[in-house]
Amino acid sequence: MGHRLAGLFHGRPRLQVSGLLAAPVGWLVIGYLGSLAILLIAAFWSVSPVSGELQKTLSFENFETLFNEPVYRTIVGRTVLIAALVTITDAILAFPIAFYMAKVASNRTKAILVIAVLVPLWSSYLVKVLSWRNMLGGGGLIDWALEPLGLSGPGYGNTAVWLVMSYLWLPFMILPIFAGLERIPNTLISASEDLGAKPFMTFRRVILPLAFPAVVAGSIFTFALTLGDYITPKLVSNNQFIGNVVYNNILSDNLPFAAALALVPIVIMVGYLLVARKLGAFEHI
């Protein structure tokens, strides 16, 4: 049997590649794309207001509720705004760190810094969020540090969500930018300096344009992760985000509305990925 299979694949590279990819592609189609298809179909179902039973008849009721109810437009807008702020914050914080790692640090220091960036990813997500919850709470570490200045911490709310998520997803922005900066030859930077360009001019005309696709690549992670998170908003804020509403509707057995709302971040990310692809971000993922 083994010899027959070997003879079947021998000298047929396309068949070999197809055999290797059959299992993962099959899992992707069935497990991921199949679940998305079911999600899309379920979004057009409804729940009977009288019996609470699931009605598998096509209806646009859930989408009409999403578009017509101001509360859901507010929730979607709040979620997208926080995701954008987290992405911008992480890009600003990550760029100098990644630049030092790629262009300034020695090989030994670079290795240490890469490990330092990765270490937070090894710890529990919940531990990090709960630690921030303790710091942000009344009488927490942030209040204690700001008390001599006559100030207080932000407490729980949108600002807390922004701070915590910026911390959580920062490594996902640093690593793509670091990889992108390492691809920039040092000779280009030296040539810019030799031609009389000042450091800021070199950064604006040489480094930033070449590293921008890497920044967009990092933004895919930070934006998508913030868009779909529901644990952090639940722990450090009383405001509702898309993930919280989806979770609450699942608990209340309103699966069709949860599916309809879950499609919103998917549609947003599809558009975001199309823009990122045009900007060359996929070369740095």
Tab-separated table of C-alpha atoms in Angstrom:
chain	number	residue	atom	x	y	z
A	1	MET	CA	0.000	0.000	0.000
A	2	GLY	CA	2.827	2.359	0.942
A	3	HIS	CA	4.672	1.661	-2.313
A	4	ARG	CA	1.514	2.338	-4.313
A	5	LEU	CA	0.999	5.681	-2.577
A	6	ALA	CA	4.655	6.577	-3.121
A	7	GLY	CA	4.321	5.704	-6.786
A	8	LEU	CA	1.148	7.748	-7.059
A	9	PHE	CA	2.815	10.910	-5.691
A	10	HIS	CA	6.232	10.387	-7.321
A	11	GLY	CA	6.984	12.971	-9.987
A	12	ARG	CA	3.713	14.836	-9.405
A	13	PRO	CA	4.528	17.992	-7.429
A	14	ARG	CA	1.001	19.398	-7.698
A	15	LEU	CA	-0.474	16.209	-6.281
A	16	GLN	CA	2.107	16.273	-3.473
A	17	VAL	CA	1.213	19.843	-2.552
A	18	SER	CA	-2.488	19.029	-2.716
A	19	GLY	CA	-1.992	16.064	-0.400
A	20	LEU	CA	-0.084	18.174	2.116
A	21	LEU	CA	-2.647	20.972	2.098
A	22	ALA	CA	-5.782	18.823	2.006
A	23	ALA	CA	-6.127	18.466	5.793
A	24	PRO	CA	-5.478	22.114	6.825
A	25	VAL	CA	-7.508	23.532	3.939
A	26	GLY	CA	-10.341	21.118	4.703
A	27	TRP	CA	-10.298	22.186	8.354
A	28	LEU	CA	-10.304	25.851	7.302
A	29	VAL	CA	-13.263	25.370	4.983
A	30	ILE	CA	-15.317	23.228	7.367
A	31	GLY	CA	-14.299	24.616	10.748
A	32	TYR	CA	-13.858	28.320	9.990
A	33	LEU	CA	-15.600	29.257	6.763
A	34	GLY	CA	-18.400	26.811	7.550
A	35	SER	CA	-19.006	28.401	10.944
A	36	LEU	CA	-19.037	31.856	9.346
A	37	ALA	CA	-21.612	30.664	6.835
A	38	ILE	CA	-23.806	29.339	9.661
A	39	LEU	CA	-23.341	32.643	11.504
A	40	LEU	CA	-24.482	34.548	8.432
A	41	ILE	CA	-27.551	32.352	8.022
A	42	ALA	CA	-28.437	32.543	11.736
A	43	ALA	CA	-28.337	36.342	11.577
A	44	PHE	CA	-31.481	36.206	9.414
A	45	TRP	CA	-33.400	34.072	11.916
A	46	SER	CA	-35.434	35.446	14.794
A	47	VAL	CA	-36.740	34.547	18.231
A	48	SER	CA	-40.455	34.463	18.941
A	49	PRO	CA	-41.325	37.209	21.456
A	50	VAL	CA	-44.102	35.024	22.885
A	51	SER	CA	-42.640	31.514	23.158
A	52	GLY	CA	-38.941	32.419	22.951
A	53	GLU	CA	-38.449	29.671	20.383
A	54	LEU	CA	-36.016	30.015	17.502
A	55	GLN	CA	-37.750	30.781	14.203
A	56	LYS	CA	-35.692	29.674	11.210
A	57	THR	CA	-37.410	31.874	8.691
A	58	LEU	CA	-35.480	34.528	6.784
A	59	SER	CA	-36.010	37.993	8.213
A	60	PHE	CA	-34.166	41.321	8.272
A	61	GLU	CA	-35.532	42.120	11.732
A	62	ASN	CA	-32.157	41.888	13.491
A	63	PHE	CA	-30.416	44.176	11.013
A	64	GLU	CA	-33.280	46.663	11.153
A	65	THR	CA	-32.881	46.770	14.922
A	66	LEU	CA	-29.140	47.372	14.582
A	67	PHE	CA	-29.587	50.253	12.150
A	68	ASN	CA	-32.683	51.831	13.682
A	69	GLU	CA	-31.853	51.678	17.399
A	70	PRO	CA	-29.497	54.546	18.414
A	71	VAL	CA	-28.085	52.523	21.303
A	72	TYR	CA	-26.521	49.964	18.973
A	73	ARG	CA	-25.064	52.641	16.694
A	74	THR	CA	-23.530	54.189	19.804
A	75	ILE	CA	-22.056	50.850	20.899
A	76	VAL	CA	-20.563	50.178	17.458
A	77	GLY	CA	-19.150	53.711	17.278
A	78	ARG	CA	-17.668	53.450	20.775
A	79	THR	CA	-16.024	50.117	19.969
A	80	VAL	CA	-14.530	51.324	16.677
A	81	LEU	CA	-13.311	54.554	18.303
A	82	ILE	CA	-11.535	52.726	21.133
A	83	ALA	CA	-10.035	50.260	18.639
A	84	ALA	CA	-8.698	53.164	16.557
A	85	LEU	CA	-7.301	54.951	19.634
A	86	VAL	CA	-5.605	51.772	20.850
A	87	THR	CA	-4.066	51.243	17.411
A	88	ILE	CA	-2.752	54.821	17.187
A	89	THR	CA	-1.414	54.701	20.752
A	90	ASP	CA	0.383	51.413	20.206
A	91	ALA	CA	1.882	52.654	16.928
A	92	ILE	CA	3.283	55.763	18.651
A	93	LEU	CA	4.673	53.739	21.552
A	94	ALA	CA	5.947	50.835	19.476
A	95	PHE	CA	7.858	52.703	16.779
A	96	PRO	CA	10.723	54.093	18.936
A	97	ILE	CA	11.022	50.783	20.793
A	98	ALA	CA	11.154	48.813	17.554
A	99	PHE	CA	13.585	51.296	15.983
A	100	TYR	CA	15.988	50.987	18.907
A	101	MET	CA	15.755	47.201	18.746
A	102	ALA	CA	16.343	47.073	14.978
A	103	LYS	CA	18.882	49.851	14.355
A	104	VAL	CA	20.586	50.845	17.597
A	105	ALA	CA	20.838	47.884	19.979
A	106	SER	CA	23.649	45.348	19.761
A	107	ASN	CA	22.808	41.774	18.843
A	108	ARG	CA	22.831	40.696	22.490
A	109	THR	CA	20.686	43.624	23.620
A	110	LYS	CA	18.365	43.028	20.680
A	111	ALA	CA	17.815	39.420	21.762
A	112	ILE	CA	17.120	40.510	25.339
A	113	LEU	CA	14.622	43.130	24.168
A	114	VAL	CA	12.805	40.676	21.905
A	115	ILE	CA	12.409	38.329	24.865
A	116	ALA	CA	11.239	41.242	27.027
A	117	VAL	CA	8.568	42.071	24.444
A	118	LEU	CA	7.443	38.442	24.282
A	119	VAL	CA	7.371	37.806	28.049
A	120	PRO	CA	4.019	39.592	28.631
A	121	LEU	CA	2.454	37.264	26.056
A	122	TRP	CA	3.403	34.284	28.205
A	123	SER	CA	1.374	35.436	31.203
A	124	SER	CA	-2.346	34.946	31.600
A	125	TYR	CA	-4.621	37.445	29.893
A	126	LEU	CA	-6.926	37.554	32.917
A	127	VAL	CA	-4.046	38.132	35.336
A	128	LYS	CA	-2.945	41.196	33.375
A	129	VAL	CA	-6.452	42.637	33.137
A	130	LEU	CA	-7.191	42.027	36.820
A	131	SER	CA	-3.882	43.665	37.739
A	132	TRP	CA	-4.914	46.752	35.795
A	133	ARG	CA	-8.342	46.627	37.433
A	134	ASN	CA	-6.686	46.827	40.852
A	135	MET	CA	-4.463	49.714	39.743
A	136	LEU	CA	-7.337	51.663	38.198
A	137	GLY	CA	-9.761	51.181	41.093
A	138	GLY	CA	-10.337	53.766	43.786
A	139	GLY	CA	-7.322	53.897	46.109
A	140	GLY	CA	-5.278	51.843	43.652
A	141	LEU	CA	-1.692	52.322	42.530
A	142	ILE	CA	-2.551	55.037	39.987
A	143	ASP	CA	-4.473	57.074	42.562
A	144	TRP	CA	-1.575	56.671	45.006
A	145	ALA	CA	0.965	57.860	42.409
A	146	LEU	CA	-1.117	60.887	41.378
A	147	GLU	CA	-2.218	61.907	44.868
A	148	PRO	CA	0.862	64.127	45.571
A	149	LEU	CA	-0.054	66.116	42.436
A	150	GLY	CA	-3.630	66.574	43.557
A	151	LEU	CA	-4.874	64.290	40.782
A	152	SER	CA	-6.682	60.976	40.635
A	153	GLY	CA	-6.813	58.050	38.228
A	154	PRO	CA	-9.380	57.667	35.455
A	155	GLY	CA	-11.297	54.966	37.309
A	156	TYR	CA	-13.387	52.497	35.334
A	157	GLY	CA	-14.704	53.547	31.926
A	158	ASN	CA	-13.665	54.139	28.325
A	159	THR	CA	-10.288	55.581	29.356
A	160	ALA	CA	-9.569	52.451	31.386
A	161	VAL	CA	-10.452	50.227	28.422
A	162	TRP	CA	-8.146	52.280	26.187
A	163	LEU	CA	-5.245	52.060	28.666
A	164	VAL	CA	-5.583	48.346	29.353
A	165	MET	CA	-5.990	47.332	25.723
A	166	SER	CA	-3.075	49.545	24.652
A	167	TYR	CA	-0.940	47.651	27.156
A	168	LEU	CA	-2.280	44.221	26.186
A	169	TRP	CA	-1.766	44.546	22.436
A	170	LEU	CA	1.465	46.587	22.377
A	171	PRO	CA	3.700	43.532	21.651
A	172	PHE	CA	1.575	42.770	18.581
A	173	MET	CA	2.516	46.191	17.210
A	174	ILE	CA	6.193	46.145	18.215
A	175	LEU	CA	7.104	42.875	16.512
A	176	PRO	CA	5.820	43.664	12.966
A	177	ILE	CA	7.408	47.139	13.069
A	178	PHE	CA	10.662	45.618	14.318
A	179	ALA	CA	10.627	43.114	11.438
A	180	GLY	CA	9.871	45.889	8.948
A	181	LEU	CA	12.660	48.153	10.224
A	182	GLU	CA	15.181	45.316	10.095
A	183	ARG	CA	14.497	44.994	6.364
A	184	ILE	CA	15.572	48.593	5.753
A	185	PRO	CA	19.274	48.588	4.755
A	186	ASN	CA	21.442	50.766	6.966
A	187	THR	CA	23.099	52.037	3.786
A	188	LEU	CA	19.910	53.898	2.878
A	189	ILE	CA	19.973	55.761	6.182
A	190	SER	CA	23.685	56.489	5.782
A	191	ALA	CA	23.140	57.716	2.233
A	192	SER	CA	20.438	60.084	3.408
A	193	GLU	CA	22.780	61.492	6.042
A	194	ASP	CA	25.607	61.824	3.510
A	195	LEU	CA	23.303	63.851	1.268
A	196	GLY	CA	22.797	66.328	4.093
A	197	ALA	CA	19.417	65.250	5.386
A	198	LYS	CA	18.811	65.937	9.055
A	199	PRO	CA	17.581	63.072	11.304
A	200	PHE	CA	13.941	64.177	11.147
A	201	MET	CA	14.115	64.473	7.347
A	202	THR	CA	15.644	60.995	7.118
A	203	PHE	CA	12.904	59.623	9.329
A	204	ARG	CA	10.115	61.312	7.371
A	205	ARG	CA	11.416	60.696	3.839
A	206	VAL	CA	13.208	57.340	4.180
A	207	ILE	CA	12.393	55.349	7.320
A	208	LEU	CA	8.675	56.060	7.777
A	209	PRO	CA	7.583	55.352	4.157
A	210	LEU	CA	9.487	52.058	4.120
A	211	ALA	CA	8.246	51.011	7.574
A	212	PHE	CA	4.648	52.157	7.108
A	213	PRO	CA	3.401	48.797	5.711
A	214	ALA	CA	4.777	47.154	8.871
A	215	VAL	CA	2.848	49.660	10.999
A	216	VAL	CA	-0.319	48.779	9.071
A	217	ALA	CA	0.450	45.084	9.616
A	218	GLY	CA	0.676	45.654	13.365
A	219	SER	CA	-2.521	47.675	13.295
A	220	ILE	CA	-4.403	44.666	11.924
A	221	PHE	CA	-3.720	42.827	15.178
A	222	THR	CA	-4.377	45.712	17.565
A	223	PHE	CA	-7.526	46.868	15.779
A	224	ALA	CA	-9.028	43.393	15.366
A	225	LEU	CA	-8.211	42.260	18.911
A	226	THR	CA	-9.747	45.396	20.411
A	227	LEU	CA	-12.795	45.182	18.162
A	228	GLY	CA	-13.697	41.689	19.342
A	229	ASP	CA	-12.690	41.796	23.017
A	230	TYR	CA	-15.408	41.663	25.656
A	231	ILE	CA	-13.532	40.603	28.813
A	232	THR	CA	-11.557	43.816	29.315
A	233	PRO	CA	-14.592	46.115	28.886
A	234	LYS	CA	-16.546	43.925	31.320
A	235	LEU	CA	-13.820	44.104	33.984
A	236	VAL	CA	-12.719	47.751	33.758
A	237	SER	CA	-15.793	49.530	32.390
A	238	ASN	CA	-19.533	49.714	32.828
A	239	ASN	CA	-20.030	50.753	29.196
A	240	GLN	CA	-21.187	48.301	26.567
A	241	PHE	CA	-19.030	47.229	23.625
A	242	ILE	CA	-19.842	44.975	20.686
A	243	GLY	CA	-18.391	41.893	22.361
A	244	ASN	CA	-20.372	42.479	25.562
A	245	VAL	CA	-23.677	42.791	23.702
A	246	VAL	CA	-22.967	39.644	21.662
A	247	TYR	CA	-22.103	37.747	24.849
A	248	ASN	CA	-25.194	38.981	26.700
A	249	ASN	CA	-27.499	38.000	23.825
A	250	ILE	CA	-25.968	34.524	23.727
A	251	LEU	CA	-26.661	34.153	27.453
A	252	SER	CA	-30.255	35.271	26.925
A	253	ASP	CA	-30.674	32.738	24.076
A	254	ASN	CA	-31.106	35.440	21.434
A	255	LEU	CA	-28.628	33.797	19.090
A	256	PRO	CA	-29.910	35.418	15.859
A	257	PHE	CA	-29.365	38.956	17.141
A	258	ALA	CA	-25.961	37.971	18.552
A	259	ALA	CA	-25.032	36.594	15.120
A	260	ALA	CA	-26.208	39.768	13.371
A	261	LEU	CA	-24.174	41.976	15.693
A	262	ALA	CA	-21.145	39.673	15.415
A	263	LEU	CA	-21.162	40.269	11.669
A	264	VAL	CA	-20.498	43.985	12.219
A	265	PRO	CA	-16.824	43.626	13.301
A	266	ILE	CA	-16.332	40.975	10.606
A	267	VAL	CA	-17.503	43.387	7.906
A	268	ILE	CA	-15.359	46.169	9.381
A	269	MET	CA	-12.284	43.944	9.419
A	270	VAL	CA	-12.858	42.743	5.851
A	271	GLY	CA	-12.795	46.367	4.704
A	272	TYR	CA	-9.770	47.060	6.906
A	273	LEU	CA	-7.885	44.078	5.487
A	274	LEU	CA	-8.606	45.153	1.913
A	275	VAL	CA	-7.089	48.563	2.644
A	276	ALA	CA	-4.145	46.964	4.478
A	277	ARG	CA	-3.497	44.669	1.503
A	278	LYS	CA	-3.223	47.640	-0.843
A	279	LEU	CA	-0.731	49.227	1.551
A	280	GLY	CA	1.489	46.115	1.452
A	281	ALA	CA	0.878	45.103	5.073
A	282	PHE	CA	0.624	41.375	4.338
A	283	GLU	CA	4.340	41.253	3.500
A	284	HIS	CA	5.087	41.913	7.199
A	285	ILE	CA	2.661	39.458	8.814
